[in-house]
mmCIF file of C-alpha atoms in Angstrom:
data_model
loop_
_atom_site.group_PDB
_atom_site.id
_atom_site.type_symbol
_atom_site.label_atom_id
_atom_site.label_comp_id
_atom_site.label_asym_id
_atom_site.label_seq_id
_atom_site.Cartn_x
_atom_site.Cartn_y
_atom_site.Cartn_z
ATOM 1 C CA MET A 1 -181.965 -28.339 -33.488
ATOM 2 C CA TRP A 2 -181.289 -30.237 -36.708
ATOM 3 C CA ASP A 3 -183.726 -32.956 -35.587
ATOM 4 C CA THR A 4 -186.411 -30.292 -35.118
ATOM 5 C CA ILE A 5 -185.745 -28.769 -38.565
ATOM 6 C CA LEU A 6 -185.755 -32.201 -40.224
ATOM 7 C CA HIS A 7 -188.980 -33.154 -38.432
ATOM 8 C CA TYR A 8 -190.615 -29.893 -39.598
ATOM 9 C CA ILE A 9 -189.572 -30.466 -43.208
ATOM 10 C CA GLN A 10 -190.848 -34.046 -43.148
ATOM 11 C CA ASN A 11 -194.112 -33.334 -41.369
ATOM 12 C CA GLY A 12 -194.744 -29.596 -41.792
ATOM 13 C CA PRO A 13 -197.380 -28.131 -44.088
ATOM 14 C CA VAL A 14 -194.842 -26.928 -46.675
ATOM 15 C CA LYS A 15 -192.376 -29.820 -46.768
ATOM 16 C CA LEU A 16 -193.027 -30.566 -50.459
ATOM 17 C CA GLU A 17 -192.630 -26.926 -51.486
ATOM 18 C CA ILE A 18 -189.263 -26.664 -49.696
ATOM 19 C CA ILE A 19 -187.882 -29.732 -51.443
ATOM 20 C CA GLU A 20 -189.218 -28.631 -54.821
ATOM 21 C CA SER A 21 -187.761 -25.146 -54.371
ATOM 22 C CA ILE A 22 -184.293 -26.462 -53.509
ATOM 23 C CA LEU A 23 -184.287 -28.886 -56.429
ATOM 24 C CA MET A 24 -185.604 -26.255 -58.838
ATOM 25 C CA ILE A 25 -182.969 -23.647 -57.878
ATOM 26 C CA ALA A 26 -180.146 -26.193 -58.005
ATOM 27 C CA GLY A 27 -181.322 -27.458 -61.377
ATOM 28 C CA ILE A 28 -181.528 -23.978 -62.914
ATOM 29 C CA LEU A 29 -178.081 -22.992 -61.608
ATOM 30 C CA LEU A 30 -176.576 -26.229 -62.892
ATOM 31 C CA LEU A 31 -178.224 -25.809 -66.280
ATOM 32 C CA ARG A 32 -176.962 -22.220 -66.581
ATOM 33 C CA THR A 33 -173.398 -23.280 -65.748
ATOM 34 C CA ILE A 34 -173.461 -26.144 -68.252
ATOM 35 C CA LEU A 35 -174.901 -24.028 -71.068
ATOM 36 C CA LEU A 36 -172.500 -21.114 -70.524
ATOM 37 C CA GLN A 37 -169.443 -23.352 -70.303
ATOM 38 C CA ALA A 38 -170.517 -25.258 -73.412
ATOM 39 C CA HIS A 39 -171.052 -22.007 -75.308
ATOM 40 C CA PHE A 40 -167.672 -20.590 -74.243
ATOM 41 C CA ARG A 41 -165.867 -23.828 -75.172
ATOM 42 C CA SER A 42 -167.511 -23.857 -78.607
ATOM 43 C CA HIS A 43 -166.359 -20.238 -79.179
ATOM 44 C CA PRO A 44 -162.802 -20.122 -77.760
ATOM 45 C CA THR A 45 -161.960 -16.834 -79.511
ATOM 46 C CA MET A 46 -164.985 -14.952 -78.168
ATOM 47 C CA PRO A 47 -164.046 -11.405 -77.017
ATOM 48 C CA ILE A 48 -164.208 -10.650 -73.313
ATOM 49 C CA GLU A 49 -167.044 -8.134 -73.846
ATOM 50 C CA GLU A 50 -169.127 -10.820 -75.569
ATOM 51 C CA LYS A 51 -168.445 -13.298 -72.746
ATOM 52 C CA ARG A 52 -169.459 -10.642 -70.238
ATOM 53 C CA ARG A 53 -172.666 -9.988 -72.168
ATOM 54 C CA TRP A 54 -173.547 -13.710 -72.172
ATOM 55 C CA ALA A 55 -172.756 -14.034 -68.446
ATOM 56 C CA VAL A 56 -174.953 -11.047 -67.558
ATOM 57 C CA MET A 57 -177.793 -12.319 -69.741
ATOM 58 C CA GLY A 58 -177.495 -15.802 -68.186
ATOM 59 C CA ARG A 59 -177.609 -14.386 -64.670
ATOM 60 C CA ASN A 60 -180.681 -12.252 -65.377
ATOM 61 C CA VAL A 61 -182.518 -15.105 -67.128
ATOM 62 C CA THR A 62 -181.659 -17.374 -64.196
ATOM 63 C CA LEU A 63 -183.090 -14.866 -61.711
ATOM 64 C CA ILE A 64 -186.299 -14.552 -63.721
ATOM 65 C CA LEU A 65 -186.688 -18.337 -63.977
ATOM 66 C CA VAL A 66 -186.067 -18.780 -60.237
ATOM 67 C CA ILE A 67 -188.660 -16.128 -59.349
ATOM 68 C CA PHE A 68 -191.155 -17.620 -61.795
ATOM 69 C CA GLY A 69 -190.533 -21.146 -60.500
ATOM 70 C CA LEU A 70 -190.859 -20.148 -56.847
ATOM 71 C CA THR A 71 -194.090 -18.319 -57.643
ATOM 72 C CA ILE A 72 -195.564 -21.465 -59.187
ATOM 73 C CA ILE A 73 -194.358 -23.748 -56.391
ATOM 74 C CA TRP A 74 -195.558 -21.497 -53.590
ATOM 75 C CA ALA A 75 -198.732 -20.335 -55.351
ATOM 76 C CA ALA A 76 -201.097 -21.781 -52.746
ATOM 77 C CA GLN A 77 -199.187 -20.292 -49.816
ATOM 78 C CA ILE A 78 -198.852 -16.957 -51.613
ATOM 79 C CA HIS A 79 -202.577 -16.920 -52.275
ATOM 80 C CA THR A 80 -203.336 -17.569 -48.602
ATOM 81 C CA LEU A 81 -200.853 -14.926 -47.527
ATOM 82 C CA ALA A 82 -202.264 -12.438 -50.011
ATOM 83 C CA LEU A 83 -205.742 -12.836 -48.631
ATOM 84 C CA SER A 84 -204.502 -12.209 -45.104
ATOM 85 C CA MET A 85 -202.490 -9.148 -46.172
ATOM 86 C CA PHE A 86 -205.105 -7.492 -48.353
ATOM 87 C CA ALA A 87 -205.591 -4.724 -45.794
ATOM 88 C CA VAL A 88 -201.931 -3.616 -46.086
ATOM 89 C CA ALA A 89 -201.670 -3.976 -49.873
ATOM 90 C CA ALA A 90 -201.757 -0.228 -50.487
ATOM 91 C CA ALA A 91 -198.948 0.347 -47.982
ATOM 92 C CA VAL A 92 -196.834 -2.353 -49.617
ATOM 93 C CA VAL A 93 -197.273 -0.740 -53.030
ATOM 94 C CA LEU A 94 -196.201 2.634 -51.687
ATOM 95 C CA ALA A 95 -193.215 1.132 -49.907
ATOM 96 C CA THR A 96 -192.059 -0.696 -53.027
ATOM 97 C CA LYS A 97 -192.819 2.106 -55.483
ATOM 98 C CA GLU A 98 -189.159 2.683 -56.376
ATOM 99 C CA LEU A 99 -188.574 -1.063 -56.693
ATOM 100 C CA ILE A 100 -191.532 -1.398 -59.059
ATOM 101 C CA MET A 101 -190.277 1.548 -61.102
ATOM 102 C CA CYS A 102 -186.822 -0.051 -61.367
ATOM 103 C CA LEU A 103 -188.374 -3.296 -62.569
ATOM 104 C CA SER A 104 -190.523 -1.375 -65.051
ATOM 105 C CA GLY A 105 -187.459 0.439 -66.360
ATOM 106 C CA SER A 106 -185.662 -2.879 -66.742
ATOM 107 C CA VAL A 107 -188.583 -4.301 -68.723
ATOM 108 C CA LEU A 108 -188.619 -1.164 -70.893
ATOM 109 C CA ARG A 109 -184.888 -1.480 -71.603
ATOM 110 C CA ALA A 110 -185.184 -5.160 -72.498
ATOM 111 C CA THR A 111 -188.221 -4.781 -74.757
ATOM 112 C CA THR A 112 -186.962 -1.696 -76.610
ATOM 113 C CA LYS A 113 -183.314 -2.834 -76.689
ATOM 114 C CA GLN A 114 -182.136 0.603 -75.610
ATOM 115 C CA TYR A 115 -178.646 -0.596 -74.694
ATOM 116 C CA SER A 116 -176.662 -3.649 -73.650
ATOM 117 C CA VAL A 117 -173.275 -4.492 -72.118
ATOM 118 C CA GLY A 118 -170.471 -2.701 -73.963
ATOM 119 C CA ASP A 119 -172.580 0.208 -75.249
ATOM 120 C CA TYR A 120 -171.637 3.868 -74.702
ATOM 121 C CA ILE A 121 -174.648 5.698 -73.263
ATOM 122 C CA GLU A 122 -175.667 8.893 -71.489
ATOM 123 C CA VAL A 123 -178.649 9.095 -69.096
ATOM 124 C CA ASN A 124 -179.564 12.177 -67.060
ATOM 125 C CA GLY A 125 -176.034 13.610 -67.364
ATOM 126 C CA LEU A 126 -174.372 10.273 -66.511
ATOM 127 C CA ARG A 127 -172.108 9.096 -69.327
ATOM 128 C CA GLY A 128 -170.123 5.886 -69.613
ATOM 129 C CA ARG A 129 -169.681 2.391 -71.026
ATOM 130 C CA VAL A 130 -172.095 -0.235 -69.719
ATOM 131 C CA VAL A 131 -170.417 -3.141 -67.918
ATOM 132 C CA ASP A 132 -173.295 -4.716 -65.980
ATOM 133 C CA ILE A 133 -177.107 -4.735 -66.059
ATOM 134 C CA ASN A 134 -179.540 -6.324 -63.609
ATOM 135 C CA LEU A 135 -183.231 -5.975 -62.861
ATOM 136 C CA PHE A 136 -182.739 -2.918 -60.635
ATOM 137 C CA ASN A 137 -179.761 -0.862 -61.805
ATOM 138 C CA THR A 138 -177.133 -0.400 -64.502
ATOM 139 C CA LEU A 139 -173.390 -0.182 -63.824
ATOM 140 C CA MET A 140 -171.036 1.595 -66.206
ATOM 141 C CA MET A 141 -167.474 2.873 -66.351
ATOM 142 C CA GLN A 142 -167.674 6.652 -66.268
ATOM 143 C CA ILE A 143 -166.535 8.810 -69.187
ATOM 144 C CA GLY A 144 -165.160 12.171 -68.171
ATOM 145 C CA PRO A 145 -164.850 14.383 -66.305
ATOM 146 C CA ASN A 146 -164.300 16.465 -69.459
ATOM 147 C CA THR A 147 -166.898 15.478 -72.051
ATOM 148 C CA GLN A 148 -164.709 16.973 -74.776
ATOM 149 C CA VAL A 149 -162.074 14.297 -74.121
ATOM 150 C CA GLY A 150 -164.437 11.352 -73.772
ATOM 151 C CA GLN A 151 -162.006 8.951 -72.104
ATOM 152 C CA LEU A 152 -162.812 6.502 -69.313
ATOM 153 C CA SER A 153 -162.136 8.159 -65.958
ATOM 154 C CA GLY A 154 -161.498 4.872 -64.139
ATOM 155 C CA LYS A 155 -164.550 5.367 -61.898
ATOM 156 C CA ALA A 156 -167.677 3.205 -61.895
ATOM 157 C CA VAL A 157 -171.106 4.805 -61.682
ATOM 158 C CA SER A 158 -174.500 3.115 -61.348
ATOM 159 C CA PHE A 159 -178.022 4.413 -61.763
ATOM 160 C CA PRO A 160 -181.433 2.877 -60.976
ATOM 161 C CA ASN A 161 -183.315 1.604 -64.002
ATOM 162 C CA SER A 162 -186.229 3.815 -62.941
ATOM 163 C CA LEU A 163 -184.386 6.702 -64.666
ATOM 164 C CA LEU A 164 -185.223 5.069 -67.993
ATOM 165 C CA LEU A 165 -188.899 5.905 -67.405
ATOM 166 C CA SER A 166 -188.341 9.656 -67.086
ATOM 167 C CA HIS A 167 -185.130 10.437 -69.013
ATOM 168 C CA SER A 168 -183.994 9.853 -72.554
ATOM 169 C CA VAL A 169 -181.081 7.546 -73.339
ATOM 170 C CA GLN A 170 -178.335 8.621 -75.721
ATOM 171 C CA ARG A 171 -176.414 5.725 -77.251
ATOM 172 C CA ASP A 172 -173.250 6.393 -79.215
ATOM 173 C CA ASN A 173 -172.766 3.082 -81.032
ATOM 174 C CA VAL A 174 -176.282 2.665 -82.442
ATOM 175 C CA MET A 175 -174.694 2.169 -85.885
ATOM 176 C CA GLY A 176 -172.693 -0.840 -84.706
ATOM 177 C CA SER A 177 -168.920 -0.754 -85.196
ATOM 178 C CA TYR A 178 -169.030 2.759 -86.692
ATOM 179 C CA ILE A 179 -170.122 6.051 -85.161
ATOM 180 C CA ILE A 180 -171.161 9.529 -86.266
ATOM 181 C CA HIS A 181 -169.222 11.751 -83.864
ATOM 182 C CA THR A 182 -169.810 15.472 -83.259
ATOM 183 C CA PHE A 183 -168.076 17.985 -81.018
ATOM 184 C CA ASP A 184 -167.845 21.797 -80.658
ATOM 185 C CA ILE A 185 -164.818 24.072 -80.588
ATOM 186 C CA PRO A 186 -165.426 27.542 -79.026
ATOM 187 C CA VAL A 187 -163.427 30.180 -80.903
ATOM 188 C CA PRO A 188 -162.808 33.839 -79.854
ATOM 189 C CA ILE A 189 -164.949 36.088 -81.992
ATOM 190 C CA HIS A 190 -161.981 38.163 -83.267
ATOM 191 C CA LEU A 191 -160.268 35.154 -84.889
ATOM 192 C CA ASP A 192 -161.004 34.810 -88.609
ATOM 193 C CA SER A 193 -162.811 31.527 -89.246
ATOM 194 C CA ASP A 194 -161.566 31.491 -92.852
ATOM 195 C CA GLN A 195 -158.078 30.924 -91.496
ATOM 196 C CA ILE A 196 -159.220 28.149 -89.163
ATOM 197 C CA VAL A 197 -161.866 26.052 -90.918
ATOM 198 C CA PRO A 198 -160.074 25.198 -94.230
ATOM 199 C CA PRO A 199 -156.970 23.608 -92.627
ATOM 200 C CA LEU A 200 -159.144 21.756 -90.107
ATOM 201 C CA GLN A 201 -161.407 20.509 -92.916
ATOM 202 C CA GLN A 202 -158.395 19.341 -94.908
ATOM 203 C CA LEU A 203 -156.946 17.498 -91.919
ATOM 204 C CA LEU A 204 -160.291 15.916 -91.043
ATOM 205 C CA GLU A 205 -160.877 14.676 -94.592
ATOM 206 C CA LYS A 206 -157.378 13.215 -94.687
ATOM 207 C CA ARG A 207 -157.912 11.295 -91.435
ATOM 208 C CA CYS A 208 -161.379 10.017 -92.394
ATOM 209 C CA ALA A 209 -160.733 9.224 -96.068
ATOM 210 C CA PRO A 210 -159.663 5.569 -95.483
ATOM 211 C CA PHE A 211 -162.967 4.784 -93.700
ATOM 212 C CA VAL A 212 -165.566 6.695 -95.747
ATOM 213 C CA PRO A 213 -166.271 4.037 -98.448
ATOM 214 C CA ALA A 214 -166.713 1.234 -95.901
ATOM 215 C CA ILE A 215 -168.837 3.438 -93.640
ATOM 216 C CA GLU A 216 -171.103 4.463 -96.542
ATOM 217 C CA LYS A 217 -171.774 0.788 -97.356
ATOM 218 C CA HIS A 218 -172.380 0.032 -93.680
ATOM 219 C CA LEU A 219 -174.832 2.922 -93.300
ATOM 220 C CA GLU A 220 -176.721 1.793 -96.391
ATOM 221 C CA ALA A 221 -177.019 -1.701 -94.920
ATOM 222 C CA VAL A 222 -178.209 -0.300 -91.572
ATOM 223 C CA GLN A 223 -180.793 1.848 -93.338
ATOM 224 C CA THR A 224 -182.092 -1.176 -95.265
ATOM 225 C CA GLN A 225 -182.139 -3.585 -92.310
ATOM 226 C CA LYS A 226 -183.341 -1.327 -89.481
ATOM 227 C CA LEU A 227 -185.180 1.319 -91.538
ATOM 228 C CA PHE A 228 -183.045 4.046 -89.945
ATOM 229 C CA ILE A 229 -182.531 7.420 -91.582
ATOM 230 C CA THR A 230 -178.730 7.354 -91.571
ATOM 231 C CA PRO A 231 -176.578 10.497 -91.874
ATOM 232 C CA ALA A 232 -173.901 11.106 -94.496
ATOM 233 C CA ALA A 233 -170.450 9.621 -93.941
ATOM 234 C CA GLN A 234 -168.533 12.612 -95.330
ATOM 235 C CA PRO A 235 -166.821 14.772 -92.655
ATOM 236 C CA ARG A 236 -168.146 18.276 -92.234
ATOM 237 C CA ILE A 237 -167.222 21.424 -90.305
ATOM 238 C CA THR A 238 -169.835 24.123 -89.669
ATOM 239 C CA ARG A 239 -169.557 27.622 -88.213
ATOM 240 C CA VAL A 240 -172.287 28.590 -85.728
ATOM 241 C CA PRO A 241 -172.776 32.002 -84.012
ATOM 242 C CA HIS A 242 -172.900 31.873 -80.219
ATOM 243 C CA ASP A 243 -172.567 35.309 -78.576
ATOM 244 C CA ASP A 244 -170.520 38.515 -78.814
ATOM 245 C CA LYS A 245 -167.410 36.829 -77.410
ATOM 246 C CA VAL A 246 -167.156 33.458 -79.171
ATOM 247 C CA TYR A 247 -168.541 31.475 -82.063
ATOM 248 C CA ASN A 248 -168.587 27.687 -82.318
ATOM 249 C CA ILE A 249 -166.998 25.458 -84.902
ATOM 250 C CA VAL A 250 -169.030 22.233 -85.075
ATOM 251 C CA VAL A 251 -166.998 19.255 -86.245
ATOM 252 C CA ARG A 252 -168.858 16.158 -87.451
ATOM 253 C CA PHE A 253 -167.338 12.997 -88.904
ATOM 254 C CA ALA A 254 -167.869 9.245 -89.251
ATOM 255 C CA SER A 255 -165.246 6.767 -88.081
ATOM 256 C CA PRO A 256 -164.728 3.374 -86.479
ATOM 257 C CA LEU A 257 -165.892 3.467 -82.867
ATOM 258 C CA GLN A 258 -162.424 2.909 -81.394
ATOM 259 C CA LEU A 259 -160.803 5.726 -83.448
ATOM 260 C CA ARG A 260 -163.225 8.582 -82.851
ATOM 261 C CA LEU A 261 -161.293 10.014 -79.884
ATOM 262 C CA ASP A 262 -157.965 9.865 -81.744
ATOM 263 C CA ILE A 263 -159.427 11.778 -84.694
ATOM 264 C CA GLN A 264 -161.075 14.302 -82.381
ATOM 265 C CA GLN A 265 -157.802 14.887 -80.530
ATOM 266 C CA THR A 266 -155.944 15.351 -83.821
ATOM 267 C CA VAL A 267 -158.391 18.089 -84.863
ATOM 268 C CA LEU A 268 -158.186 19.780 -81.443
ATOM 269 C CA ASP A 269 -154.384 19.724 -81.509
ATOM 270 C CA GLU A 270 -154.356 21.336 -84.956
ATOM 271 C CA TYR A 271 -156.837 23.998 -83.828
ATOM 272 C CA ILE A 272 -154.671 24.869 -80.812
ATOM 273 C CA ARG A 273 -151.659 25.311 -83.099
ATOM 274 C CA ILE A 274 -153.644 27.535 -85.492
ATOM 275 C CA GLN A 275 -155.045 29.566 -82.612
ATOM 276 C CA TYR A 276 -151.548 30.137 -81.226
ATOM 277 C CA ARG A 277 -150.271 31.380 -84.589
ATOM 278 C CA LEU A 278 -153.239 33.733 -85.010
ATOM 279 C CA LEU A 279 -152.871 35.156 -81.505
ATOM 280 C CA ASN A 280 -149.075 35.445 -81.810
ATOM 281 C CA PRO A 281 -148.382 36.481 -85.410
ATOM 282 C CA SER A 282 -144.829 37.586 -84.596
ATOM 283 C CA ALA A 283 -143.878 34.287 -82.912
#
């Protein structure tokens, strides 16, 4: 059998293309390995998220180069095959519609820089931290199930990149290492907001005070560099009517990305204590 295969490669109509394809793929894989290892050795203190981002980018670039190289090498055979399959072209397009949409969504993400590995995003109700991206889907560690908590659930969830064509993408860390975080607290309508908001505001300002000057400078730099309209860094609590049973207290503050959940939990804990005292005045 091996003699037959070797004879076909040596004397068949596509022997040169096979050899060129093997050498091209091996060369690209070797080059990717050398470049990544050299980059990692030159940056020994690189965080694991940054290494993951470089590895994912290297894999995707390698796949694109391999596809592009194979297309060039096999151009003549592809052209001949295309002519013979012209009658079924429409059926092929319909059969690969979802695949084409995934590729289009991947191109859209790359060109608009919607998100990358390590970002916190939400798409079509799916919320999590991105850990892997390829040409067809995105993998992230799920946040939930309670959106008010915002912690990683330990589950992985993936979605096809075609969702990027029909749904908006919410990205938490668009401001870099800092974030403007907002959450709602539903309050029974009979509880006096004047007894709830002032202590929460005082606590929130105390927690955020160490970060406000640095965040203000950072937001000014972001506004200058990216031409973003950046929000204020000062914490704020707003009262919003909802219905005849509850009203909402909207809490908004700026903080380092890794501390936003701690500050949110501190405010929620204080609200629960205040609510208990208001509902049990004799306790």
